[in-house]
Amino acid sequence: MKKLRKKIYVAAGYNTVFCGPGRNEFDPSKPLRPFEDYLQETAKGTCAQLQQQAIDEGIIGSFMSGRFLKQANLPGFLPFIVPELHNKPCTAVEGACGTGGRAIAMAMRSVLSDLSDVVFVVGFEMQNVVKSVYGSDILAGAAYYSKERKFGDAFFFPGIFAKRAGAYFDAYGEPATRQGMAKWYEQAIQNARKNPKAQEYQNTTKDLFGLAMTPPDPEHLFPT
Amino acid sequence: LNLYDCSKISDGASSLIIASQEGLKKCGIDRSVAAEVIGLGEAEEDITAPPADPTALRTSAFAASKALEQAGITKEQVGTLELHDCFTITALLALEALGYAKKGEAAQYILEGNTAPYGILPTNLSGGLGGFGHPTGATGVRQLVDLLHQLTGKAAHTISLKHPFGLMLSMGGNDKTVTALVITKG
C-alpha cells in the first residue's frame, strides 16, 4: 500500500464532558443541556488552540440527530460554532457508531487532494433526549432495520452483540470469557476515573470485577 | 450480556483539526502539539448480510491491517490502542481481529494485564466507550482526540509509551463501517 502522498496532522483536540447516567450532574427530570451548547463548547475548545483562525472547511458527524433531535441539515451548524466557516464548504457525515472515524477520513481526503489545508472536524450525539428503550430502537438504524428489527430484542444492539457473545461462549467456553469481559469492564472504569470528562469519572463502585461478573438475565437487561 | 457489558447512552461532542504541514503553519500550531496521521484503513461490509463468523470482526481486521500497512509499522510497534468497545465482548473480538490475541484467547490476554495502563499494550486509557461514554457520532473523533493527547502529553493521565504510535479502531453497526487510523508524534 502506498504511503500518504503528503504529511497529514491532527491537532487542537477537545472533548466535552460525556454526560448521561453515571455523571452526578445528570438529572433526566430536568431540562438537558442543549446540543448547541455541546457544539459551541467543543468548537471553542479547538479554536482556542489555534493562533490564527485559518480553517478552510468543516465536517460534522452525527449518527441519528435527525431522530433524536429532529434536526437535519447539520452543515449549517458549522458556521454557527466556527464563524470562520461562513461561506466555506461544510459537510455532514454519517456512518452509525463509526461516524467519527469516517468524518476524520473525509477530512484527510480533502487535505490530501489539496482542496483544503485545515479542516475542522466535529462529532456529536444527544441520546438522553428519549428513554433508553426508545433510543435503542433509533440506534437499531445502524443495522438493516427493515429486515432485522422485528426479529431483534427490545434493546436491539445489546441483543446483537449478546448473540456474538453466545457464539463465542459456545466456541471457546463461557467462564474464562466472562472473566475477561469483567476484567475489561474493571479496566474501563478504572481508566475513566482518571479522566474528569468521562461519563464514569465519578463511579465509586469498589468491586468492579465482581459487579461485572453478575450473571446476565435474558429477561431483564436492567437489574430489577 | 449484563448491563455492565454495555456502554451507556450518552450526550457529548468532540472536535479537532486535520491539517497539512502548511495548514499547521497557517494556524500557528507547533508540531510538538500535533500528531501525524500515517495510516488510514477503511472497510465496508454489506449491511444486509449477517456476519459470516459471529466470533470474528472481519471488517475491523481488514481496516486495521490496511492502516498498519500504510503506516509501515507492525502491530507490535503500537504503543497505545483505542478500541471501539461498545460492549465488552467487542473488545475481546477486536483484540483478536487485530492479531494481539489468538482466537479464543483474548480473555486470557486481558486477564494477564496486557491491556492495562502499564501492560505491553495500554488500551483505552481514556476509559473507552464503556468508561468515557459513547455518544455515537462523537466517539470516533473522541478516540482520536484521546490518542493525540496521550502522544503529546496532554492527557489527563499521560503514561510513558513504549512505542510512539497510536492505533484507533472506529466501528459502525455490527462490524460494517470501520475506520482505522495510525498516528505518531508530530
Coordinates of C-alpha atoms in Angstrom, one line a residue:
Chain A
M1 CA 0.0 0.0 0.0
K2 CA 1.2 3.5 -0.9
K3 CA 2.2 5.9 1.9
L4 CA 0.0 9.0 2.1
R5 CA 1.1 11.4 -0.6
K6 CA 1.8 14.2 1.9
K7 CA 2.0 14.7 5.6
I8 CA -1.3 15.0 7.5
Y9 CA -1.6 16.2 11.0
V10 CA -4.2 16.1 13.8
A11 CA -4.2 18.9 16.4
A12 CA -6.3 21.0 18.7
G13 CA -8.4 18.2 20.1
Y14 CA -11.1 18.8 22.5
N15 CA -13.8 16.8 24.3
T16 CA -16.8 18.0 26.2
V17 CA -17.9 16.0 29.3
F18 CA -19.7 12.9 28.0
C19 CA -22.9 13.1 30.0
G20 CA -25.5 10.6 31.0
P21 CA -26.3 8.1 33.7
G22 CA -23.3 7.9 36.0
R23 CA -22.5 11.6 36.0
N24 CA -23.5 13.4 39.1
E25 CA -24.8 16.4 37.2
F26 CA -27.1 14.2 35.0
D27 CA -30.7 14.5 36.1
P28 CA -33.2 13.4 33.4
S29 CA -36.0 15.1 35.3
K30 CA -34.6 18.5 34.4
P31 CA -34.0 20.0 31.0
L32 CA -30.9 18.6 29.3
R33 CA -28.1 20.8 28.3
P34 CA -28.9 21.9 24.7
F35 CA -26.9 20.3 21.9
E36 CA -25.9 23.7 20.7
D37 CA -24.0 24.2 23.9
Y38 CA -22.0 21.0 23.4
L39 CA -21.2 22.0 19.9
Q40 CA -20.2 25.5 20.9
E41 CA -18.1 24.3 23.8
T42 CA -16.1 21.9 21.7
A43 CA -15.6 24.3 18.8
K44 CA -14.4 27.0 21.2
G45 CA -12.0 24.4 22.8
T46 CA -10.5 23.6 19.5
C47 CA -10.3 27.1 18.1
A48 CA -8.7 28.4 21.3
Q49 CA -5.7 26.2 20.4
L50 CA -5.2 27.9 17.0
Q51 CA -3.0 31.1 16.9
Q52 CA -4.8 32.1 13.7
Q53 CA -8.2 31.0 12.6
A54 CA -7.2 29.6 9.2
I55 CA -9.9 27.0 8.8
D56 CA -10.8 26.1 5.2
E57 CA -13.6 23.6 5.6
G58 CA -15.8 22.0 8.2
I59 CA -17.1 18.4 8.6
I60 CA -19.8 17.5 11.2
G61 CA -20.6 13.9 12.2
S62 CA -23.7 12.7 13.9
F63 CA -25.5 9.4 13.6
M64 CA -29.1 10.0 14.4
S65 CA -29.7 13.6 15.2
G66 CA -32.5 13.5 12.7
R67 CA -34.4 11.3 15.0
F68 CA -33.0 12.1 18.5
L69 CA -33.3 15.9 17.9
K70 CA -35.4 16.1 14.7
Q71 CA -32.6 18.2 13.4
A72 CA -31.1 17.8 9.9
N73 CA -29.0 20.0 7.7
L74 CA -26.2 19.8 10.2
P75 CA -23.6 21.6 7.9
G76 CA -25.4 24.8 8.8
F77 CA -24.3 24.5 12.4
L78 CA -20.7 24.7 11.4
P79 CA -20.6 28.4 10.7
F80 CA -22.7 28.9 13.9
I81 CA -20.0 27.3 16.0
V82 CA -16.9 28.3 13.9
P83 CA -17.6 31.8 12.4
E84 CA -14.6 31.3 10.2
L85 CA -16.6 28.8 8.2
H86 CA -19.1 31.2 6.9
N87 CA -19.2 30.8 3.1
K88 CA -16.9 27.8 3.2
P89 CA -17.6 24.2 2.3
C90 CA -19.3 22.3 5.1
T91 CA -20.5 18.7 5.0
A92 CA -22.2 16.2 7.3
V93 CA -21.1 12.6 7.6
E94 CA -22.9 9.6 9.0
G95 CA -21.7 6.0 9.5
A96 CA -23.5 4.9 12.6
C97 CA -21.2 4.5 15.6
G98 CA -18.3 4.8 13.1
T99 CA -19.4 8.3 12.1
G100 CA -16.4 10.0 13.8
G101 CA -13.9 7.8 12.1
R102 CA -15.4 8.4 8.7
A103 CA -15.6 12.2 9.3
I104 CA -11.8 12.2 10.0
A105 CA -11.2 10.1 6.9
M106 CA -13.2 12.6 4.8
A107 CA -11.2 15.5 6.2
M108 CA -8.0 13.6 5.3
R109 CA -9.2 13.1 1.8
S110 CA -9.8 16.8 1.4
V111 CA -6.4 17.7 2.6
L112 CA -4.7 15.0 0.6
S113 CA -6.5 16.3 -2.6
D114 CA -5.2 19.8 -1.9
L115 CA -8.7 21.2 -1.6
S116 CA -8.1 22.3 1.9
D117 CA -5.2 22.8 4.3
V118 CA -7.1 22.9 7.5
V119 CA -10.4 21.0 8.1
F120 CA -12.4 21.4 11.4
V121 CA -14.0 18.1 12.3
V122 CA -16.7 17.8 15.0
G123 CA -18.7 14.8 16.1
F124 CA -21.7 14.8 18.5
E125 CA -24.8 13.0 19.6
M126 CA -27.6 13.6 22.1
Q127 CA -29.1 10.3 23.1
N128 CA -30.7 11.1 26.5
V129 CA -33.5 13.1 24.9
V130 CA -35.5 9.8 24.8
K131 CA -35.9 6.9 27.2
S132 CA -33.3 4.2 26.6
V133 CA -35.7 1.6 25.1
Y134 CA -36.8 4.2 22.5
G135 CA -33.3 5.2 21.9
S136 CA -32.4 1.6 21.3
D137 CA -34.9 1.5 18.5
I138 CA -33.4 4.6 17.0
L139 CA -29.9 3.1 17.2
A140 CA -31.2 0.0 15.5
G141 CA -30.9 2.0 12.4
A142 CA -27.2 1.0 12.4
A143 CA -28.4 -2.4 11.3
Y144 CA -30.6 -3.4 8.4
Y145 CA -33.7 -2.1 10.1
S146 CA -36.5 -3.3 7.8
K147 CA -35.3 -6.9 8.0
E148 CA -33.6 -7.2 11.3
R149 CA -35.5 -5.0 13.7
K150 CA -38.7 -7.1 14.2
F151 CA -36.6 -10.2 15.0
G152 CA -34.4 -8.4 17.4
D153 CA -34.5 -7.7 21.1
A154 CA -36.1 -4.6 22.7
F155 CA -32.6 -3.4 23.4
F156 CA -31.5 -4.1 19.9
F157 CA -27.7 -3.8 19.7
P158 CA -27.1 -5.3 23.2
G159 CA -29.1 -8.3 21.7
I160 CA -26.9 -8.3 18.5
F161 CA -23.7 -8.4 20.5
A162 CA -25.2 -10.9 23.0
K163 CA -25.6 -13.3 20.1
R164 CA -21.9 -12.8 19.2
A165 CA -21.0 -13.4 22.9
G166 CA -23.2 -16.5 22.9
A167 CA -21.4 -17.9 19.8
Y168 CA -18.1 -17.1 21.4
F169 CA -19.0 -18.8 24.6
D170 CA -20.1 -21.9 22.6
A171 CA -16.8 -21.9 20.7
Y172 CA -14.3 -21.1 23.5
G173 CA -16.1 -21.5 26.8
E174 CA -18.1 -19.1 28.9
P175 CA -16.3 -19.0 32.3
A176 CA -13.0 -17.7 31.1
T177 CA -14.6 -15.4 28.6
R178 CA -16.9 -13.9 31.2
Q179 CA -13.9 -13.2 33.4
G180 CA -12.1 -11.5 30.6
M181 CA -15.2 -9.3 29.9
A182 CA -15.4 -8.5 33.6
K183 CA -11.7 -7.5 33.7
W184 CA -12.3 -5.3 30.6
Y185 CA -15.1 -3.5 32.4
E186 CA -13.0 -3.1 35.5
Q187 CA -10.1 -1.6 33.5
A188 CA -12.5 0.7 31.6
I189 CA -13.9 2.2 34.7
Q190 CA -10.5 2.5 36.4
N191 CA -9.2 4.4 33.4
A192 CA -12.3 6.6 33.2
R193 CA -11.8 7.6 36.9
K194 CA -8.6 9.3 35.8
N195 CA -10.4 11.4 33.1
P196 CA -12.6 14.1 34.5
K197 CA -14.7 14.4 31.4
A198 CA -15.5 10.7 31.3
Q199 CA -19.1 9.5 31.9
E200 CA -17.8 7.1 34.6
Y201 CA -15.3 9.5 36.2
Q202 CA -17.4 9.6 39.4
N203 CA -18.0 5.9 39.5
T204 CA -17.3 4.8 43.1
T205 CA -18.1 1.1 42.9
K206 CA -15.5 -0.8 44.9
D207 CA -15.7 -4.3 43.4
L208 CA -15.9 -3.6 39.7
F209 CA -14.9 -7.1 38.7
G210 CA -17.5 -8.7 41.0
L211 CA -20.2 -6.4 39.7
A212 CA -19.3 -7.2 36.1
M213 CA -19.5 -10.9 36.9
T214 CA -23.2 -10.5 37.5
P215 CA -24.9 -13.3 35.6
P216 CA -26.9 -12.0 32.6
D217 CA -30.7 -12.1 32.9
P218 CA -32.2 -12.8 29.5
E219 CA -35.5 -11.3 30.6
H220 CA -34.0 -8.0 32.0
L221 CA -31.1 -6.1 30.7
F222 CA -31.5 -3.6 33.6
P223 CA -31.4 -5.3 37.0
T224 CA -34.8 -5.4 38.7
Chain B
L1 CA -24.7 -9.7 28.2
N2 CA -25.4 -8.0 31.5
L3 CA -25.8 -4.2 32.0
Y4 CA -22.1 -3.7 32.7
D5 CA -21.1 -5.2 29.4
C6 CA -22.8 -2.3 27.6
S7 CA -21.6 1.2 27.0
K8 CA -24.2 3.7 28.3
I9 CA -26.3 6.1 26.4
S10 CA -24.5 9.4 26.4
D11 CA -24.5 13.1 25.2
G12 CA -21.3 14.8 24.1
A13 CA -19.2 16.3 21.5
S14 CA -15.6 16.2 20.3
S15 CA -13.6 18.2 17.8
L16 CA -10.1 18.6 16.2
I17 CA -8.5 19.8 13.1
I18 CA -7.0 17.8 10.3
A19 CA -4.3 19.8 8.5
S20 CA -1.4 19.7 6.1
Q21 CA 2.0 20.9 7.1
E22 CA 1.2 24.2 5.6
G23 CA -2.1 24.2 7.4
L24 CA -0.4 23.8 10.8
K25 CA 1.8 26.8 10.0
K26 CA -1.2 28.9 8.9
C27 CA -2.9 28.1 12.3
G28 CA 0.3 28.8 14.2
I29 CA 0.4 25.3 15.7
D30 CA 3.7 23.8 16.6
R31 CA 4.3 20.3 15.5
S32 CA 5.1 19.3 19.1
V33 CA 1.4 19.6 20.0
A34 CA 0.2 17.8 16.9
A35 CA 0.4 14.2 15.8
E36 CA 1.0 12.9 12.3
V37 CA -1.6 10.6 10.8
I38 CA 0.5 8.0 8.9
G39 CA -2.0 5.2 8.3
L40 CA -5.7 5.1 7.2
G41 CA -7.6 1.9 6.7
E42 CA -11.3 1.9 5.8
A43 CA -13.5 -1.0 5.1
E44 CA -17.2 -1.6 4.5
E45 CA -19.3 -4.7 4.7
D46 CA -22.7 -5.4 3.3
I47 CA -25.3 -4.3 5.9
T48 CA -27.9 -6.7 4.6
A49 CA -25.7 -9.8 5.3
P50 CA -25.3 -11.4 8.7
P51 CA -21.7 -11.8 9.9
A52 CA -20.1 -14.8 8.3
D53 CA -18.5 -15.7 11.6
P54 CA -20.1 -14.2 14.7
T55 CA -17.0 -14.8 16.7
A56 CA -14.9 -12.6 14.5
L57 CA -14.7 -8.9 13.4
R58 CA -13.5 -9.4 9.9
T59 CA -14.1 -5.8 8.6
S60 CA -12.3 -4.4 11.6
A61 CA -9.4 -6.8 10.9
F62 CA -9.2 -5.7 7.3
A63 CA -9.3 -2.0 8.1
A64 CA -6.7 -2.2 10.8
S65 CA -4.3 -4.3 8.6
K66 CA -4.6 -1.6 5.9
A67 CA -3.9 1.2 8.3
L68 CA -0.8 -0.6 9.7
E69 CA 0.5 -1.5 6.3
Q70 CA 0.2 2.1 5.1
A71 CA 1.9 3.3 8.3
G72 CA 4.7 0.9 7.7
I73 CA 4.7 -0.5 11.2
T74 CA 3.8 -3.8 12.8
K75 CA 1.1 -4.3 15.4
E76 CA 3.9 -4.9 17.9
Q77 CA 5.1 -1.3 17.4
V78 CA 1.8 0.2 18.5
G79 CA 2.3 2.0 21.8
T80 CA -1.3 2.5 22.7
L81 CA -4.6 1.4 21.3
E82 CA -8.1 3.0 21.3
L83 CA -10.7 0.3 20.6
H84 CA -14.4 0.6 19.9
D85 CA -15.6 -1.3 22.9
C86 CA -19.3 -0.7 22.6
F87 CA -19.7 -3.9 24.5
T88 CA -17.1 -5.8 26.5
I89 CA -17.3 -8.8 24.1
T90 CA -16.5 -6.4 21.2
A91 CA -13.2 -5.5 22.9
L92 CA -12.3 -9.2 23.0
L93 CA -13.2 -9.7 19.4
A94 CA -11.3 -6.6 18.4
L95 CA -8.1 -7.7 20.1
E96 CA -8.3 -10.9 18.2
A97 CA -9.2 -9.1 14.9
L98 CA -6.0 -7.0 15.3
G99 CA -4.0 -10.1 16.0
Y100 CA -2.9 -9.3 19.5
A101 CA -4.6 -12.5 20.8
K102 CA -5.3 -15.8 19.1
K103 CA -8.9 -16.8 18.5
G104 CA -10.4 -17.7 21.8
E105 CA -7.5 -16.3 23.8
A106 CA -8.5 -12.6 24.2
A107 CA -9.9 -13.1 27.7
Q108 CA -6.6 -14.5 28.9
Y109 CA -4.7 -11.7 27.2
I110 CA -6.8 -9.2 29.2
L111 CA -6.6 -11.1 32.4
E112 CA -2.8 -11.2 32.2
G113 CA -2.8 -7.4 32.3
N114 CA -1.5 -6.8 28.8
T115 CA -4.1 -4.1 28.1
A116 CA -3.7 -2.4 31.4
P117 CA -2.0 1.1 31.6
Y118 CA 1.3 -0.5 32.4
G119 CA 0.9 -3.6 30.3
I120 CA 2.5 -4.2 27.0
L121 CA -0.4 -2.7 25.1
P122 CA -2.0 0.1 27.1
T123 CA -5.6 0.2 25.7
N124 CA -8.4 2.6 26.0
L125 CA -6.6 4.8 28.5
S126 CA -9.5 7.2 28.1
G127 CA -11.9 4.6 29.6
G128 CA -13.1 3.7 26.1
L129 CA -16.7 3.6 25.1
G130 CA -17.6 1.8 28.3
G131 CA -15.8 4.2 30.6
F132 CA -15.7 7.5 28.8
G133 CA -19.1 7.2 27.2
H134 CA -20.5 6.6 23.7
P135 CA -22.4 9.5 22.1
T136 CA -22.3 7.7 18.8
G137 CA -21.5 10.5 16.4
A138 CA -18.8 11.9 18.7
T139 CA -17.0 8.7 19.6
G140 CA -14.6 8.3 16.6
V141 CA -13.5 11.9 17.0
R142 CA -13.1 11.5 20.8
Q143 CA -10.9 8.4 20.2
L144 CA -8.5 10.4 18.0
V145 CA -8.5 13.3 20.5
D146 CA -7.5 11.0 23.3
L147 CA -4.8 9.3 21.2
L148 CA -3.5 12.8 20.3
H149 CA -3.5 13.9 23.9
Q150 CA -1.7 10.7 25.0
L151 CA 1.0 11.1 22.4
T152 CA 1.5 14.8 23.1
G153 CA 1.4 14.5 26.9
K154 CA -1.8 16.4 27.3
A155 CA -4.0 13.5 28.5
A156 CA -5.5 13.7 32.0
H157 CA -3.3 10.7 32.9
T158 CA -0.5 10.5 30.4
I159 CA 1.7 7.4 30.6
S160 CA 5.1 6.7 29.2
L161 CA 4.6 4.7 26.0
K162 CA 7.0 2.1 24.9
H163 CA 6.4 3.0 21.2
P164 CA 5.4 6.4 19.8
F165 CA 2.5 5.1 17.7
G166 CA -1.2 5.0 18.5
L167 CA -3.9 3.0 16.7
M168 CA -7.6 3.5 16.8
L169 CA -10.5 1.5 15.5
S170 CA -13.8 3.2 14.8
M171 CA -16.7 0.8 14.1
G172 CA -20.2 1.4 12.9
G173 CA -23.0 -1.2 13.3
N174 CA -22.3 -4.8 13.5
D175 CA -18.7 -4.6 12.2
K176 CA -20.0 -2.9 9.0
T177 CA -18.4 0.6 8.7
V178 CA -14.9 0.6 10.0
T179 CA -12.1 3.2 10.0
A180 CA -8.7 2.6 11.5
L181 CA -6.0 5.2 12.0
V182 CA -2.4 5.1 12.9
I183 CA -0.8 8.2 14.3
T184 CA 2.6 9.1 15.7
K185 CA 4.2 12.1 17.4
G186 CA 4.3 15.2 15.2

